Amino acid sequence: MNAVIQYILYLGILILLAIPLGGYIKKVMAGEKTFLSRILTPCENAVYKVMHIDSGEQMNWKKYAVSVLIFSGIGLVFLFLLQLLQGVLPGNPQGLPGVKWDLSLNTAISFITNTNWQAYSGESTLSYLTQALGLTVQNFVSAATGIAVLFALIRGFVKVKTDGLGSFWVDITRIVIHILIPLNLVIALALAGGGVIQNLKGGQTVPLLEPVAVNAEGEIIENAVIDVETNTVTVFGKAVEDADIVTEQFVPMGPAASQVAIKQSGTNGGGYMGVNSAHPLENPNAFTNLIEMISLLLIPAALCFTFGRCVKNKRQGVALFMAMFLCLVVALGCVAVREQIATPQLIQDGAVDVSAVDQAGGNMEGKETRFGIAASSTWAVYTTAASNGSVNSMHDSFTPLGGMVPMLLMQLGEVIFGGTGCGLYGMLAFAILTVFIAGLMVGRTPEFLGKKIEPYEMKWATLVCLATPIAILVGSGIAAVFPGIEASLNNAGAHGFSEILYAFSSAGGNNGSAFAGFNGNTVFLNLSLGLVMLFVRFLPIVGTLAIAGSLARKKLVAVSAGTLSTQNPMFVFLLIFIVLLVGALSFFPSLALGPIAEFLSSIG
Amino acid sequence: MAAKTKRAFAGRQMLGRAVKDSFLKLSPRAQIQNPVMFLVFVSAILTTLLWAVSLFGVRDADASSGYILAIAAVLWLTSLFANFAEAISEGRGKAQAAALRASRKDVDAHKIPSPQEKEHFTAVASALLKKGDLVVVRAGEQIPGDGDVIDGAASVDESTITGESAPVIREAGGDRSAVTGGTTVLSDWIVVRVTSEAGESFLDKMIAMVEGAARKKTPNEIALQIFLVALSIIFILVTVSLYTFSVFSAKQAGITNPTSVTTLVALLVCLAPTTIGALLSAIGIAGMSRLNEANVLAMSGRAIEAAGDVDILMLDKTGTITLGNRQACAFLPVDGVSERELADAAQLSSLADETPEGRSVVILAKEKFGLRERQLSGSQVRFLPFSAKTRMSGVDYAGSEIRKGAAEAVFDYVRASGGSCPQQCDTIVRSIASQGGTPLVVAKDRRVLGVIHLKDIVKQGVKEKFADLRKMGIKTIMITGDNPMTAAAIAAEAGVDDFLAEATPEGKLQRIRELQAKGHMVAMTGDGTNDAPALAQADVAVAMNTGTQAAKEAGNMVDLDSSPTKLIDIVRIGKQLLMTRGSLTTFSIANDVAKYFAIIPALFVGLYPGLSALNIMGLHSPQSAVLSAIIYNALIIVALIPLALKGVKYREVSSGRLLSRNLLIYGLDGLIAPFVCIKLIDLLLVFFGLA
């Protein structure tokens, strides 16, 4: 019962917060007054003045797209150089060296694409300067870029017979100043209050309560008896030759709370620490876990309601929200059940107690005891539904089907809420496909929100929807036969394949989470995953803007009883069906070779 | 009986030709037109090559030569079936075109220098006629080209085009002046001004359209094709990546890769949307054929699709909503004028009025007062025909001016010369109009005599029809020359949504523009030259075949029957066309689920024996599973040809109900049917020991 209440609570709080936030975002983007305008609008205007931005500019779709690409391109180059040169730059109290070129490139791409795939370990690779000036800045602006593109599309629906989609520079300024900064201030304060570290100290070294022995590879020796005085380690009375005794621990420090806030709310996911929100200093307790989890889906969920308000059809927003929400609930149900009942292997000999729902039973491997099954499963689903990718447990250790669901959520193209902005514009592309097929079935050439869907829109909508499957299939298809790929894997057989598939699904969904066993830091993987991330980020952006430009030029079609409703349960059902169908048709065979094969052999 | 045999014979002949055509269409150039089927074509070639090399011992994993041959054969059949679907849909059009061609004989045209010099003709081959040439055509001769009658009147047999054997009257001036090349004059003579040169005539266009030669892909078809091509690309990637995945998995398991290229190709063809891909062009051509069968000639495929989108029908009242003819039923005099005096004037003014209304006035005058038709001739008689501009007709006879027409027009005419209009007349006009009748005011020498009551009779069943249309979201607007009050009464009786009263050509155009600006798609019919601007503006414009050349040029469809209710049929055919496309697409994609369950376990059971749990159909062996799936894939094309030709069932219900109905039928069937059929085929294969 306890667990069920937790699940309901997580979902309920999300909806309660998303609705008002959706209204606020609409007001901001329409340039209307909000309760924060008095403080923030002067800042906004100052930015326009300093940057010489014409706040009244109406860009056509091509100019808008070029602005996005230039903006992201500059971010990419800057971030790339920052990492290469961090060794000679200030703000590096730990004296970390410059990052290797392929890893730098991968990380730079990963952050400008809002993916935050981490082939590096945060606390031991990147200096404070890189984290603050590079990653954190991109955490804000890459999230804002997604929202800006969404608004260009919204204007495409709303505007009639015009070219102008608004100004990218104005949009991104407003989003950062009015939405992301205030929201993250609140989240960061709550997190810091809850115990997440927030300081500017270098890493600390503290004594361990109890020394541990490690072998030459740095792995902990089990059942070791340590004699600190004689500096000897014995296992069952036998001395271990090459053992080292560790008496001190390195504790990373730094401005974590502020980074974690935007990591979560901007669907970024790049953790301050290597193990992300599973780290006790990044996510110490149930309270911070709740805050982090809710902020994960908050903006993507709110944008559904924003969309409804902007197109003056609140029910449309609710319909899109419902389509996403239902998928989320089903996915959550699957993961929760699979993790709770674990696998037959865990249950045998009474090794794991899965009988009680109100205690941490089930498959606890890779999960933090302070979170348990419910909070870990929910996080796993939230983080892969949104294209976030932060984790509070290790997805690699989930049961086969429990791990398949997060993978599938990414493979669906990150449209179940998805990234900030990009999730919804991805879903709208699916909605265009849906109205196309449904429209034909009722004998009309399709229209959506009063705009006719013609070959031009279909072409781009199909590309937006299929960018993810194309990227994942091509990427993992090549990786599977790339010489030496086995070295990156933590497991053999079907699970090893799952690790490859997961990595490319994560990059192909701009998600960024990983099956922890997978070592992505090789030249081939850094480059191939980098390319996948760029492809699935910018092809849909250009496609969405092209659709927006074309829609804005069209006239509005009158609504009649013959018009297909896009707000009723039937449409929601169809939309879900199309999303799942495209995902299932693209990935059923590969999932069959990975998690499904693994699952069947575990029960067989 | 004889006719039936003949049709059956023609059917067999058509079938034979379609079979022949399906082989002819196996050329790469024909195949590339349809990307999805091109994929099947390439796959067939690839598997055939695999089979050929397997004979020389080059093995494709553990696939046997016989198995590869079987797969190749089924793939070739799939290609042929798709070609057959297209060929058979073209067959009907081709037969029609052949008949039309036969009627387009090169005849000698009798070219004349001017209408006055009818006797001085020179014989010229019809193919050499230029635009603007004048020709005279006499009884028994074929009209050499499209044109307008500028002198004379004749009865013309137009059965070659309309299929209707009753002759029609073609005469100079007015809305019945257009003649079509290839039709035959039965009596009298006419002088025709040629309006189109050889090769561009109506008959030529018609042949091109029914034959499908002029068929361009419509925007909607292109959009669907984009979607299908994208799906095919995904499936190509799925199968290719699947091969590399299997290589990886086999390496991990330490065995040789048991995945054969043949099976992967079979999987690709099964997954690709071949069902809709194969039937797509057949559906389009069949839609056009259905329209032709309804005796409507569309100038482009685009027009049919637009018909499916129409949400406003502008219908002429006369003939569509009411029984064509209004009948005069009473003479209502005013200001002490006797009823007989009124009847006399009304009869005089109507003598030259050949419209049914005009005639009914003459008849009523005869019935009531025994007024005989008088022979009016000589220079003192001048008839003024009705025109849409003046909305009056009349006669100047023996020094007096008689006018009859719409109340306002006549009042204006009377007032213009300082006359006054009696209050009583106005009351009568209103009372008639409020009863749905049409008041015709008669004035003699600029004095109002009284009113003729014309009664309109609403057709049976139209009210129900309009209610159905409304359910589908289609509004009807009645166009009438009547005054607003009359129009409102008839509109209420017929159940139309709106009306345009006292319609002038400018008014119609204006109304269409307004509606389009609000985002509506408007369909209308028209025949007169003055309808041409409105026809050109409307999204779907149906010109009557009896109409003028200008109207036909302006419209995007021509109704050979010239029936005003045809618009409703056209909308039905347009919607049916789109619905058939959508439903078969859904069916085709839904099929993939079952095909996956057939092929994936078959493909990988060698790698992971546990995957046999996915073989929920319990298919006999991996080979029989793949064969059954691919045979089903080929046969379903043939099975659906009748549906593609006939179109899915259409009902006049709201879009929501239509969607759930079609989803239930084609979506759910698409999920379930292949499971059943593949299992059956598998059982048969095993039964006959083929797998």
Coordinates of C-alpha atoms in Angstrom, one line a residue, chain A residues 25 51 57 88 96 182 185 197 230 270 298 302 312 339 348 372 382 395 402 447 457 465 501 523 526 537 552 579:
Chain A
I25 CA 4.8 30.2 -19.2
M51 CA 23.0 42.7 -27.2
E57 CA 11.6 41.3 -34.9
V88 CA 45.6 26.2 -18.1
L96 CA 42.6 18.6 -13.4
P182 CA 13.3 31.9 -11.0
L185 CA 16.3 29.5 -7.8
I197 CA 25.9 20.5 -1.0
T230 CA 51.1 -4.3 10.5
G270 CA 24.3 15.6 -16.5
L298 CA 7.6 19.8 -14.4
A302 CA 3.5 22.3 -17.9
K312 CA -6.9 29.0 -27.4
E339 CA 11.2 -4.5 -10.1
Q348 CA 15.2 -18.7 -5.3
G372 CA 13.8 1.8 -2.4
Y382 CA 10.4 9.9 -15.3
H395 CA 19.3 1.0 -14.9
G402 CA 12.1 -3.4 -16.0
E447 CA -6.2 19.2 -40.8
E457 CA 4.2 19.2 -43.5
C465 CA 9.2 11.3 -35.9
L501 CA 21.3 -0.7 -27.6
V523 CA 37.1 7.3 -29.7
N526 CA 32.5 9.3 -28.4
R537 CA 18.6 17.2 -32.0
A552 CA 1.9 30.1 -40.4
V579 CA 3.5 6.6 -31.2

